[in-house]
């Protein structure tokens, strides 16, 4: 297991900065027992100027608020207050390239009734590359993403991640790097912790919203496509369509960044990654988080 904290680590807890090793939670909490909590996954980078910058911090804290509201979790926090607290956590832990994890959780309550108060913690730890730079071997999972009529799939809710953990562990046990999950209608949805795109004849396709987490990286990729005049379409498609059509494909997420596929169910993607528009997107994304100027080379 990775080491997330040590004796000196400081985290943010309900308005205070406290030692991680001394912070306590209630073992009778509704969040711990039922997975009823919401969280975010954010990254900070040491940019080209040497400064520490949190990438898309407003978007992440706005999504945290929306997630809490979708689940009837009290959210008496302001984005700017939490952004300031996050920079303070980074400073106190001497972190620049970090993964940041805000979590809104609930007090002791074994019933299903709504809580009138919530707690918030913001934790951070050093992060290099998440899935690595090598291309991934992907397996279509037998696990589907949850039915959006059973869960608020647009919310980043802790309990949803039991599904992610099952699918990811299953793919790894079978010798693959990561799983690809379908939605309840049999269309491609997303990875356990990332969104997906595929490329065909220089155009990108990504699953439409509805059954997936609306990723901030997904939105950034679409933004980059518009800026670079790369056609992009959100639509529903099947795994078979990806296998038949895709020149390239990738996962994208805050932690994963943009990471290409080598194969899907042992079917190799058609093009060399380095000759794809997807690779241009990967480079553009890396430049963007580092606040580096990016000039696209023609593919
Ligand atoms: N889907 C799921 C299920 C995720 O957990 C994540 C990671 N937060 C994503 C997509 C990508 O979202 P983002 O780009 O906002 O990190």
mmCIF file of N, CA, C and O in Angstrom, residues 139-240:
data_model
loop_
_atom_site.group_PDB
_atom_site.id
_atom_site.type_symbol
_atom_site.label_atom_id
_atom_site.label_comp_id
_atom_site.label_asym_id
_atom_site.label_seq_id
_atom_site.Cartn_x
_atom_site.Cartn_y
_atom_site.Cartn_z
ATOM 1 N N UNK A 139 -9.754 -4.492 -20.387
ATOM 2 C CA UNK A 139 -10.710 -5.603 -20.461
ATOM 3 C C UNK A 139 -12.131 -5.070 -20.282
ATOM 4 O O UNK A 139 -12.389 -4.293 -19.357
ATOM 5 N N UNK A 140 -13.041 -5.485 -21.160
ATOM 6 C CA UNK A 140 -14.445 -5.140 -20.945
ATOM 7 C C UNK A 140 -14.906 -5.901 -19.713
ATOM 8 O O UNK A 140 -14.789 -7.129 -19.644
ATOM 9 N N UNK A 141 -15.440 -5.182 -18.753
ATOM 10 C CA UNK A 141 -15.811 -5.798 -17.485
ATOM 11 C C UNK A 141 -17.179 -6.465 -17.565
ATOM 12 O O UNK A 141 -18.056 -6.012 -18.306
ATOM 13 N N UNK A 142 -17.347 -7.516 -16.792
ATOM 14 C CA UNK A 142 -18.695 -8.095 -16.662
ATOM 15 C C UNK A 142 -19.518 -7.273 -15.660
ATOM 16 O O UNK A 142 -20.727 -7.431 -15.568
ATOM 17 N N UNK A 143 -18.849 -6.398 -14.922
ATOM 18 C CA UNK A 143 -19.578 -5.471 -14.041
ATOM 19 C C UNK A 143 -20.055 -4.282 -14.872
ATOM 20 O O UNK A 143 -19.276 -3.721 -15.647
ATOM 21 N N UNK A 144 -21.316 -3.894 -14.705
ATOM 22 C CA UNK A 144 -21.828 -2.682 -15.353
ATOM 23 C C UNK A 144 -21.755 -1.525 -14.376
ATOM 24 O O UNK A 144 -21.762 -1.739 -13.166
ATOM 25 N N UNK A 145 -21.757 -0.308 -14.906
ATOM 26 C CA UNK A 145 -21.939 0.857 -14.036
ATOM 27 C C UNK A 145 -23.351 0.806 -13.468
ATOM 28 O O UNK A 145 -24.269 0.264 -14.106
ATOM 29 N N UNK A 146 -23.545 1.351 -12.256
ATOM 30 C CA UNK A 146 -24.876 1.289 -11.657
ATOM 31 C C UNK A 146 -25.947 1.989 -12.504
ATOM 32 O O UNK A 146 -25.662 2.935 -13.226
ATOM 33 N N UNK A 147 -27.140 1.464 -12.392
ATOM 34 C CA UNK A 147 -28.305 2.032 -13.061
ATOM 35 C C UNK A 147 -28.529 3.474 -12.560
ATOM 36 O O UNK A 147 -28.651 3.690 -11.352
ATOM 37 N N UNK A 148 -28.575 4.460 -13.456
ATOM 38 C CA UNK A 148 -28.775 5.844 -13.002
ATOM 39 C C UNK A 148 -30.135 6.080 -12.343
ATOM 40 O O UNK A 148 -30.355 7.138 -11.745
ATOM 41 N N UNK A 149 -31.025 5.095 -12.447
ATOM 42 C CA UNK A 149 -32.280 5.213 -11.696
ATOM 43 C C UNK A 149 -32.111 4.703 -10.257
ATOM 44 O O UNK A 149 -33.011 4.835 -9.431
ATOM 45 N N UNK A 150 -30.973 4.071 -9.980
ATOM 46 C CA UNK A 150 -30.714 3.582 -8.625
ATOM 47 C C UNK A 150 -29.757 4.509 -7.872
ATOM 48 O O UNK A 150 -29.758 4.540 -6.639
ATOM 49 N N UNK A 151 -28.929 5.215 -8.613
ATOM 50 C CA UNK A 151 -27.934 6.102 -8.006
ATOM 51 C C UNK A 151 -27.892 7.411 -8.777
ATOM 52 O O UNK A 151 -28.237 7.440 -9.958
ATOM 53 N N UNK A 152 -27.411 8.464 -8.131
ATOM 54 C CA UNK A 152 -27.177 9.736 -8.826
ATOM 55 C C UNK A 152 -25.789 9.645 -9.451
ATOM 56 O O UNK A 152 -24.791 9.979 -8.824
ATOM 57 N N UNK A 153 -25.742 9.111 -10.683
ATOM 58 C CA UNK A 153 -24.445 8.805 -11.279
ATOM 59 C C UNK A 153 -23.590 10.047 -11.568
ATOM 60 O O UNK A 153 -22.389 9.932 -11.766
ATOM 61 N N UNK A 154 -24.220 11.221 -11.599
ATOM 62 C CA UNK A 154 -23.443 12.434 -11.849
ATOM 63 C C UNK A 154 -22.742 12.922 -10.569
ATOM 64 O O UNK A 154 -21.915 13.823 -10.612
ATOM 65 N N UNK A 155 -23.068 12.285 -9.439
ATOM 66 C CA UNK A 155 -22.432 12.660 -8.166
ATOM 67 C C UNK A 155 -21.213 11.779 -7.911
ATOM 68 O O UNK A 155 -21.209 10.600 -8.270
ATOM 69 N N UNK A 156 -20.204 12.362 -7.293
ATOM 70 C CA UNK A 156 -19.014 11.574 -6.930
ATOM 71 C C UNK A 156 -19.231 11.104 -5.490
ATOM 72 O O UNK A 156 -18.780 11.724 -4.527
ATOM 73 N N UNK A 157 -19.978 10.013 -5.384
ATOM 74 C CA UNK A 157 -20.396 9.498 -4.080
ATOM 75 C C UNK A 157 -19.536 8.309 -3.686
ATOM 76 O O UNK A 157 -19.223 7.450 -4.526
ATOM 77 N N UNK A 158 -19.157 8.247 -2.436
ATOM 78 C CA UNK A 158 -18.261 7.187 -1.963
ATOM 79 C C UNK A 158 -18.794 5.794 -2.301
ATOM 80 O O UNK A 158 -18.059 4.954 -2.808
ATOM 81 N N UNK A 159 -20.070 5.551 -2.036
ATOM 82 C CA UNK A 159 -20.642 4.220 -2.238
ATOM 83 C C UNK A 159 -20.548 3.709 -3.663
ATOM 84 O O UNK A 159 -20.471 2.492 -3.890
ATOM 85 N N UNK A 160 -20.520 4.613 -4.639
ATOM 86 C CA UNK A 160 -20.412 4.182 -6.042
ATOM 87 C C UNK A 160 -19.115 3.418 -6.281
ATOM 88 O O UNK A 160 -19.013 2.644 -7.228
ATOM 89 N N UNK A 161 -18.142 3.685 -5.460
ATOM 90 C CA UNK A 161 -16.802 3.147 -5.719
ATOM 91 C C UNK A 161 -16.645 1.680 -5.325
ATOM 92 O O UNK A 161 -15.625 1.073 -5.632
ATOM 93 N N UNK A 162 -17.661 1.109 -4.702
ATOM 94 C CA UNK A 162 -17.621 -0.348 -4.491
ATOM 95 C C UNK A 162 -17.685 -1.022 -5.866
ATOM 96 O O UNK A 162 -16.945 -1.967 -6.152
ATOM 97 N N UNK A 163 -18.533 -0.492 -6.736
ATOM 98 C CA UNK A 163 -18.623 -0.989 -8.122
ATOM 99 C C UNK A 163 -17.272 -0.827 -8.842
ATOM 100 O O UNK A 163 -16.788 -1.761 -9.514
ATOM 101 N N UNK A 164 -16.643 0.326 -8.682
ATOM 102 C CA UNK A 164 -15.341 0.576 -9.322
ATOM 103 C C UNK A 164 -14.285 -0.399 -8.821
ATOM 104 O O UNK A 164 -13.499 -0.939 -9.604
ATOM 105 N N UNK A 165 -14.269 -0.618 -7.517
ATOM 106 C CA UNK A 165 -13.262 -1.496 -6.918
ATOM 107 C C UNK A 165 -13.440 -2.928 -7.430
ATOM 108 O O UNK A 165 -12.465 -3.595 -7.800
ATOM 109 N N UNK A 166 -14.688 -3.394 -7.484
ATOM 110 C CA UNK A 166 -14.957 -4.763 -7.962
ATOM 111 C C UNK A 166 -14.467 -4.942 -9.399
ATOM 112 O O UNK A 166 -13.800 -5.921 -9.733
ATOM 113 N N UNK A 167 -14.798 -3.981 -10.265
ATOM 114 C CA UNK A 167 -14.446 -4.082 -11.683
ATOM 115 C C UNK A 167 -12.932 -4.009 -11.878
ATOM 116 O O UNK A 167 -12.355 -4.785 -12.656
ATOM 117 N N UNK A 168 -12.278 -3.113 -11.162
ATOM 118 C CA UNK A 168 -10.843 -2.931 -11.326
ATOM 119 C C UNK A 168 -10.072 -4.151 -10.811
ATOM 120 O O UNK A 168 -9.149 -4.647 -11.465
ATOM 121 N N UNK A 169 -10.480 -4.650 -9.651
ATOM 122 C CA UNK A 169 -9.807 -5.837 -9.090
ATOM 123 C C UNK A 169 -9.975 -7.038 -10.018
ATOM 124 O O UNK A 169 -9.043 -7.813 -10.227
ATOM 125 N N UNK A 170 -11.167 -7.191 -10.593
ATOM 126 C CA UNK A 170 -11.453 -8.310 -11.491
ATOM 127 C C UNK A 170 -10.552 -8.242 -12.735
ATOM 128 O O UNK A 170 -9.946 -9.241 -13.138
ATOM 129 N N UNK A 171 -10.440 -7.035 -13.335
ATOM 130 C CA UNK A 171 -9.604 -6.879 -14.533
ATOM 131 C C UNK A 171 -8.144 -7.203 -14.208
ATOM 132 O O UNK A 171 -7.466 -7.896 -14.974
ATOM 133 N N UNK A 172 -7.678 -6.734 -13.061
ATOM 134 C CA UNK A 172 -6.270 -6.952 -12.694
ATOM 135 C C UNK A 172 -6.023 -8.427 -12.395
ATOM 136 O O UNK A 172 -4.994 -8.985 -12.778
ATOM 137 N N UNK A 173 -6.993 -9.078 -11.768
ATOM 138 C CA UNK A 173 -6.851 -10.516 -11.467
ATOM 139 C C UNK A 173 -6.766 -11.324 -12.758
ATOM 140 O O UNK A 173 -6.168 -12.401 -12.799
ATOM 141 N N UNK A 174 -7.355 -10.806 -13.828
ATOM 142 C CA UNK A 174 -7.340 -11.513 -15.114
ATOM 143 C C UNK A 174 -6.171 -11.083 -15.997
ATOM 144 O O UNK A 174 -6.110 -11.445 -17.175
ATOM 145 N N UNK A 175 -5.272 -10.283 -15.459
ATOM 146 C CA UNK A 175 -4.041 -9.944 -16.181
ATOM 147 C C UNK A 175 -4.110 -8.676 -17.006
ATOM 148 O O UNK A 175 -3.209 -8.410 -17.810
ATOM 149 N N UNK A 176 -5.155 -7.895 -16.859
ATOM 150 C CA UNK A 176 -5.269 -6.635 -17.602
ATOM 151 C C UNK A 176 -4.879 -5.456 -16.693
ATOM 152 O O UNK A 176 -4.799 -5.611 -15.475
ATOM 153 N N UNK A 177 -4.678 -4.301 -17.333
ATOM 154 C CA UNK A 177 -4.304 -3.124 -16.541
ATOM 155 C C UNK A 177 -5.512 -2.433 -15.939
ATOM 156 O O UNK A 177 -5.443 -1.878 -14.851
ATOM 157 N N UNK A 178 -6.621 -2.445 -16.668
ATOM 158 C CA UNK A 178 -7.807 -1.741 -16.173
ATOM 159 C C UNK A 178 -9.073 -2.230 -16.864
ATOM 160 O O UNK A 178 -9.004 -2.830 -17.938
ATOM 161 N N UNK A 179 -10.202 -1.971 -16.243
ATOM 162 C CA UNK A 179 -11.505 -2.391 -16.759
ATOM 163 C C UNK A 179 -12.166 -1.257 -17.538
ATOM 164 O O UNK A 179 -11.913 -0.079 -17.299
ATOM 165 N N UNK A 180 -13.042 -1.667 -18.470
ATOM 166 C CA UNK A 180 -13.952 -0.741 -19.148
ATOM 167 C C UNK A 180 -15.363 -1.235 -18.839
ATOM 168 O O UNK A 180 -15.673 -2.410 -19.080
ATOM 169 N N UNK A 181 -16.179 -0.345 -18.275
ATOM 170 C CA UNK A 181 -17.527 -0.772 -17.879
ATOM 171 C C UNK A 181 -18.587 -0.241 -18.842
ATOM 172 O O UNK A 181 -18.504 0.908 -19.283
ATOM 173 N N UNK A 182 -19.552 -1.084 -19.130
ATOM 174 C CA UNK A 182 -20.716 -0.650 -19.900
ATOM 175 C C UNK A 182 -21.739 -0.023 -18.977
ATOM 176 O O UNK A 182 -21.706 -0.216 -17.754
ATOM 177 N N UNK A 183 -22.700 0.702 -19.578
ATOM 178 C CA UNK A 183 -23.819 1.198 -18.790
ATOM 179 C C UNK A 183 -24.940 0.159 -18.795
ATOM 180 O O UNK A 183 -24.799 -0.918 -19.397
ATOM 181 N N UNK A 184 -26.015 0.490 -18.151
ATOM 182 C CA UNK A 184 -27.115 -0.454 -17.969
ATOM 183 C C UNK A 184 -27.787 -0.798 -19.311
ATOM 184 O O UNK A 184 -28.438 -1.834 -19.440
ATOM 185 N N UNK A 185 -27.578 0.035 -20.333
ATOM 186 C CA UNK A 185 -28.163 -0.221 -21.652
ATOM 187 C C UNK A 185 -27.218 -0.941 -22.610
ATOM 188 O O UNK A 185 -27.527 -1.105 -23.788
ATOM 189 N N UNK A 186 -26.049 -1.317 -22.111
ATOM 190 C CA UNK A 186 -25.099 -2.042 -22.959
ATOM 191 C C UNK A 186 -24.194 -1.147 -23.783
ATOM 192 O O UNK A 186 -23.492 -1.624 -24.679
ATOM 193 N N UNK A 187 -24.191 0.148 -23.507
ATOM 194 C CA UNK A 187 -23.259 1.050 -24.189
ATOM 195 C C UNK A 187 -22.037 1.295 -23.300
ATOM 196 O O UNK A 187 -22.124 1.170 -22.065
ATOM 197 N N UNK A 188 -20.937 1.655 -23.940
ATOM 198 C CA UNK A 188 -19.707 1.936 -23.185
ATOM 199 C C UNK A 188 -19.969 3.106 -22.232
ATOM 200 O O UNK A 188 -20.561 4.118 -22.623
ATOM 201 N N UNK A 189 -19.516 2.956 -20.977
ATOM 202 C CA UNK A 189 -19.704 4.031 -19.998
ATOM 203 C C UNK A 189 -18.361 4.671 -19.648
ATOM 204 O O UNK A 189 -18.030 5.746 -20.136
ATOM 205 N N UNK A 190 -17.582 4.007 -18.830
ATOM 206 C CA UNK A 190 -16.339 4.624 -18.337
ATOM 207 C C UNK A 190 -15.470 3.574 -17.657
ATOM 208 O O UNK A 190 -15.856 2.419 -17.529
ATOM 209 N N UNK A 191 -14.319 4.013 -17.216
ATOM 210 C CA UNK A 191 -13.415 3.167 -16.428
ATOM 211 C C UNK A 191 -13.865 3.253 -14.965
ATOM 212 O O UNK A 191 -14.704 4.070 -14.615
ATOM 213 N N UNK A 192 -13.288 2.434 -14.106
ATOM 214 C CA UNK A 192 -13.649 2.534 -12.677
ATOM 215 C C UNK A 192 -13.395 3.923 -12.095
ATOM 216 O O UNK A 192 -14.091 4.344 -11.176
ATOM 217 N N UNK A 193 -12.402 4.636 -12.649
ATOM 218 C CA UNK A 193 -12.094 5.968 -12.119
ATOM 219 C C UNK A 193 -11.651 6.939 -13.189
ATOM 220 O O UNK A 193 -10.819 7.812 -12.933
ATOM 221 N N UNK A 194 -12.202 6.794 -14.392
ATOM 222 C CA UNK A 194 -11.824 7.696 -15.489
ATOM 223 C C UNK A 194 -12.866 7.615 -16.599
ATOM 224 O O UNK A 194 -13.613 6.641 -16.681
ATOM 225 N N UNK A 195 -12.894 8.624 -17.457
ATOM 226 C CA UNK A 195 -13.756 8.602 -18.643
ATOM 227 C C UNK A 195 -12.969 8.064 -19.831
ATOM 228 O O UNK A 195 -11.763 7.880 -19.737
ATOM 229 N N UNK A 196 -13.660 7.788 -20.945
ATOM 230 C CA UNK A 196 -12.939 7.267 -22.115
ATOM 231 C C UNK A 196 -13.294 8.009 -23.400
ATOM 232 O O UNK A 196 -14.375 8.589 -23.524
ATOM 233 N N UNK A 197 -12.351 8.021 -24.321
ATOM 234 C CA UNK A 197 -12.535 8.553 -25.672
ATOM 235 C C UNK A 197 -11.971 7.526 -26.645
ATOM 236 O O UNK A 197 -11.028 6.813 -26.309
ATOM 237 N N UNK A 198 -12.532 7.468 -27.866
ATOM 238 C CA UNK A 198 -11.823 6.746 -28.924
ATOM 239 C C UNK A 198 -11.713 7.638 -30.153
ATOM 240 O O UNK A 198 -12.448 8.615 -30.298
ATOM 241 N N UNK A 199 -10.770 7.280 -31.002
ATOM 242 C CA UNK A 199 -10.455 8.096 -32.183
ATOM 243 C C UNK A 199 -10.692 7.289 -33.444
ATOM 244 O O UNK A 199 -10.317 6.113 -33.513
ATOM 245 N N UNK A 200 -11.327 7.907 -34.430
ATOM 246 C CA UNK A 200 -11.529 7.262 -35.738
ATOM 247 C C UNK A 200 -11.363 8.314 -36.816
ATOM 248 O O UNK A 200 -12.061 9.346 -36.786
ATOM 249 N N UNK A 201 -10.444 8.116 -37.740
ATOM 250 C CA UNK A 201 -10.188 9.060 -38.840
ATOM 251 C C UNK A 201 -10.007 10.496 -38.344
ATOM 252 O O UNK A 201 -10.588 11.445 -38.898
ATOM 253 N N UNK A 202 -9.272 10.649 -37.273
ATOM 254 C CA UNK A 202 -8.944 11.990 -36.773
ATOM 255 C C UNK A 202 -10.045 12.653 -35.961
ATOM 256 O O UNK A 202 -9.920 13.809 -35.569
ATOM 257 N N UNK A 203 -11.148 11.922 -35.700
ATOM 258 C CA UNK A 203 -12.247 12.484 -34.907
ATOM 259 C C UNK A 203 -12.359 11.715 -33.591
ATOM 260 O O UNK A 203 -12.137 10.501 -33.562
ATOM 261 N N UNK A 204 -12.713 12.425 -32.521
ATOM 262 C CA UNK A 204 -12.855 11.765 -31.214
ATOM 263 C C UNK A 204 -14.323 11.549 -30.853
ATOM 264 O O UNK A 204 -15.183 12.375 -31.187
ATOM 265 N N UNK A 205 -14.564 10.437 -30.185
ATOM 266 C CA UNK A 205 -15.900 10.098 -29.691
ATOM 267 C C UNK A 205 -15.810 9.777 -28.208
ATOM 268 O O UNK A 205 -14.855 9.128 -27.775
ATOM 269 N N UNK A 206 -16.810 10.202 -27.444
ATOM 270 C CA UNK A 206 -16.845 9.889 -26.009
ATOM 271 C C UNK A 206 -18.289 9.626 -25.599
ATOM 272 O O UNK A 206 -19.211 10.223 -26.165
ATOM 273 N N UNK A 207 -18.514 8.708 -24.649
ATOM 274 C CA UNK A 207 -19.893 8.441 -24.231
ATOM 275 C C UNK A 207 -20.625 9.711 -23.783
ATOM 276 O O UNK A 207 -20.048 10.550 -23.088
ATOM 277 N N UNK A 208 -21.866 9.832 -24.214
ATOM 278 C CA UNK A 208 -22.700 10.969 -23.815
ATOM 279 C C UNK A 208 -22.961 10.902 -22.309
ATOM 280 O O UNK A 208 -22.831 9.837 -21.691
ATOM 281 N N UNK A 209 -23.334 12.038 -21.724
ATOM 282 C CA UNK A 209 -23.627 12.088 -20.283
ATOM 283 C C UNK A 209 -24.925 11.344 -19.971
ATOM 284 O O UNK A 209 -25.740 11.118 -20.850
ATOM 285 N N UNK A 210 -25.078 10.972 -18.735
ATOM 286 C CA UNK A 210 -26.311 10.300 -18.300
ATOM 287 C C UNK A 210 -26.024 9.113 -17.399
ATOM 288 O O UNK A 210 -26.678 8.925 -16.377
ATOM 289 N N UNK A 211 -25.033 8.314 -17.806
ATOM 290 C CA UNK A 211 -24.708 7.113 -17.023
ATOM 291 C C UNK A 211 -23.294 7.153 -16.468
ATOM 292 O O UNK A 211 -22.800 6.144 -15.973
ATOM 293 N N UNK A 212 -22.641 8.314 -16.575
ATOM 294 C CA UNK A 212 -21.222 8.409 -16.210
ATOM 295 C C UNK A 212 -20.990 9.606 -15.279
ATOM 296 O O UNK A 212 -21.841 10.477 -15.169
ATOM 297 N N UNK A 213 -19.803 9.618 -14.670
ATOM 298 C CA UNK A 213 -19.408 10.820 -13.937
ATOM 299 C C UNK A 213 -18.961 11.865 -14.970
ATOM 300 O O UNK A 213 -18.121 11.552 -15.815
ATOM 301 N N UNK A 214 -19.548 13.053 -14.933
ATOM 302 C CA UNK A 214 -19.115 14.096 -15.890
ATOM 303 C C UNK A 214 -17.732 14.602 -15.507
ATOM 304 O O UNK A 214 -17.599 15.513 -14.699
ATOM 305 N N UNK A 215 -16.725 13.992 -16.067
ATOM 306 C CA UNK A 215 -15.346 14.257 -15.660
ATOM 307 C C UNK A 215 -14.896 15.659 -16.030
ATOM 308 O O UNK A 215 -15.245 16.185 -17.092
ATOM 309 N N UNK A 216 -14.088 16.225 -15.163
ATOM 310 C CA UNK A 216 -13.520 17.548 -15.425
ATOM 311 C C UNK A 216 -12.409 17.414 -16.473
ATOM 312 O O UNK A 216 -12.231 18.288 -17.314
ATOM 313 N N UNK A 217 -11.722 16.279 -16.472
ATOM 314 C CA UNK A 217 -10.712 16.034 -17.508
ATOM 315 C C UNK A 217 -11.393 15.819 -18.863
ATOM 316 O O UNK A 217 -10.915 16.307 -19.892
ATOM 317 N N UNK A 218 -12.513 15.099 -18.853
ATOM 318 C CA UNK A 218 -13.316 14.895 -20.075
ATOM 319 C C UNK A 218 -13.695 16.256 -20.665
ATOM 320 O O UNK A 218 -13.539 16.498 -21.872
ATOM 321 N N UNK A 219 -14.163 17.164 -19.819
ATOM 322 C CA UNK A 219 -14.537 18.510 -20.282
ATOM 323 C C UNK A 219 -13.299 19.255 -20.805
ATOM 324 O O UNK A 219 -13.378 19.995 -21.791
ATOM 325 N N UNK A 220 -12.155 19.044 -20.147
ATOM 326 C CA UNK A 220 -10.915 19.697 -20.584
ATOM 327 C C UNK A 220 -10.481 19.170 -21.948
ATOM 328 O O UNK A 220 -10.035 19.932 -22.804
ATOM 329 N N UNK A 221 -10.630 17.854 -22.154
ATOM 330 C CA UNK A 221 -10.275 17.254 -23.450
ATOM 331 C C UNK A 221 -11.163 17.846 -24.549
ATOM 332 O O UNK A 221 -10.671 18.214 -25.631
ATOM 333 N N UNK A 222 -12.450 17.987 -24.261
ATOM 334 C CA UNK A 222 -13.376 18.559 -25.254
ATOM 335 C C UNK A 222 -12.978 20.014 -25.564
ATOM 336 O O UNK A 222 -12.953 20.439 -26.717
ATOM 337 N N UNK A 223 -12.622 20.729 -24.494
ATOM 338 C CA UNK A 223 -12.137 22.120 -24.631
ATOM 339 C C UNK A 223 -10.891 22.167 -25.545
ATOM 340 O O UNK A 223 -10.811 22.999 -26.457
ATOM 341 N N UNK A 224 -9.945 21.260 -25.306
ATOM 342 C CA UNK A 224 -8.713 21.208 -26.113
ATOM 343 C C UNK A 224 -9.062 20.901 -27.573
ATOM 344 O O UNK A 224 -8.512 21.502 -28.497
ATOM 345 N N UNK A 225 -9.988 19.971 -27.781
ATOM 346 C CA UNK A 225 -10.424 19.625 -29.150
ATOM 347 C C UNK A 225 -10.945 20.860 -29.870
ATOM 348 O O UNK A 225 -10.585 21.116 -31.022
ATOM 349 N N UNK A 226 -11.774 21.634 -29.172
ATOM 350 C CA UNK A 226 -12.329 22.832 -29.803
ATOM 351 C C UNK A 226 -11.218 23.812 -30.149
ATOM 352 O O UNK A 226 -11.193 24.386 -31.236
ATOM 353 N N UNK A 227 -10.271 23.972 -29.240
ATOM 354 C CA UNK A 227 -9.181 24.917 -29.481
ATOM 355 C C UNK A 227 -8.287 24.484 -30.646
ATOM 356 O O UNK A 227 -7.761 25.311 -31.365
ATOM 357 N N UNK A 228 -8.093 23.153 -30.780
ATOM 358 C CA UNK A 228 -7.176 22.656 -31.820
ATOM 359 C C UNK A 228 -7.923 22.254 -33.094
ATOM 360 O O UNK A 228 -7.332 21.649 -33.994
ATOM 361 N N UNK A 229 -9.234 22.549 -33.125
ATOM 362 C CA UNK A 229 -10.040 22.187 -34.302
ATOM 363 C C UNK A 229 -10.068 20.690 -34.571
ATOM 364 O O UNK A 229 -10.048 20.256 -35.718
ATOM 365 N N UNK A 230 -10.090 19.924 -33.506
ATOM 366 C CA UNK A 230 -10.211 18.469 -33.639
ATOM 367 C C UNK A 230 -11.694 18.137 -33.435
ATOM 368 O O UNK A 230 -12.267 18.493 -32.402
ATOM 369 N N UNK A 231 -12.340 17.491 -34.425
ATOM 370 C CA UNK A 231 -13.764 17.185 -34.242
ATOM 371 C C UNK A 231 -13.986 16.207 -33.091
ATOM 372 O O UNK A 231 -13.193 15.267 -32.911
ATOM 373 N N UNK A 232 -15.030 16.456 -32.310
ATOM 374 C CA UNK A 232 -15.321 15.587 -31.161
ATOM 375 C C UNK A 232 -16.832 15.461 -31.034
ATOM 376 O O UNK A 232 -17.562 16.430 -31.239
ATOM 377 N N UNK A 233 -17.289 14.248 -30.721
ATOM 378 C CA UNK A 233 -18.735 14.009 -30.615
ATOM 379 C C UNK A 233 -19.034 13.176 -29.379
ATOM 380 O O UNK A 233 -18.358 12.190 -29.102
ATOM 381 N N UNK A 234 -20.093 13.590 -28.651
ATOM 382 C CA UNK A 234 -20.565 12.817 -27.505
ATOM 383 C C UNK A 234 -21.737 11.971 -27.985
ATOM 384 O O UNK A 234 -22.708 12.519 -28.502
ATOM 385 N N UNK A 235 -21.621 10.649 -27.857
ATOM 386 C CA UNK A 235 -22.727 9.787 -28.303
ATOM 387 C C UNK A 235 -22.633 8.430 -27.604
ATOM 388 O O UNK A 235 -21.623 8.122 -26.963
ATOM 389 N N UNK A 236 -23.667 7.623 -27.752
ATOM 390 C CA UNK A 236 -23.637 6.280 -27.189
ATOM 391 C C UNK A 236 -23.090 5.307 -28.234
ATOM 392 O O UNK A 236 -23.455 5.391 -29.408
ATOM 393 N N UNK A 237 -22.196 4.424 -27.811
ATOM 394 C CA UNK A 237 -21.633 3.415 -28.730
ATOM 395 C C UNK A 237 -21.284 2.173 -27.929
ATOM 396 O O UNK A 237 -21.204 2.218 -26.694
ATOM 397 N N UNK A 238 -21.073 1.068 -28.656
ATOM 398 C CA UNK A 238 -20.808 -0.216 -27.988
ATOM 399 C C UNK A 238 -19.316 -0.558 -28.026
ATOM 400 O O UNK A 238 -18.549 0.015 -28.808
ATOM 401 N N UNK A 239 -18.966 -1.550 -27.225
ATOM 402 C CA UNK A 239 -17.599 -2.070 -27.207
ATOM 403 C C UNK A 239 -17.230 -2.607 -28.596
ATOM 404 O O UNK A 239 -16.108 -2.406 -29.065
ATOM 405 N N UNK A 240 -18.182 -3.263 -29.274
ATOM 406 C CA UNK A 240 -17.900 -3.795 -30.616
ATOM 407 C C UNK A 240 -17.550 -2.683 -31.597
ATOM 408 O O UNK A 240 -16.646 -2.840 -32.420
#
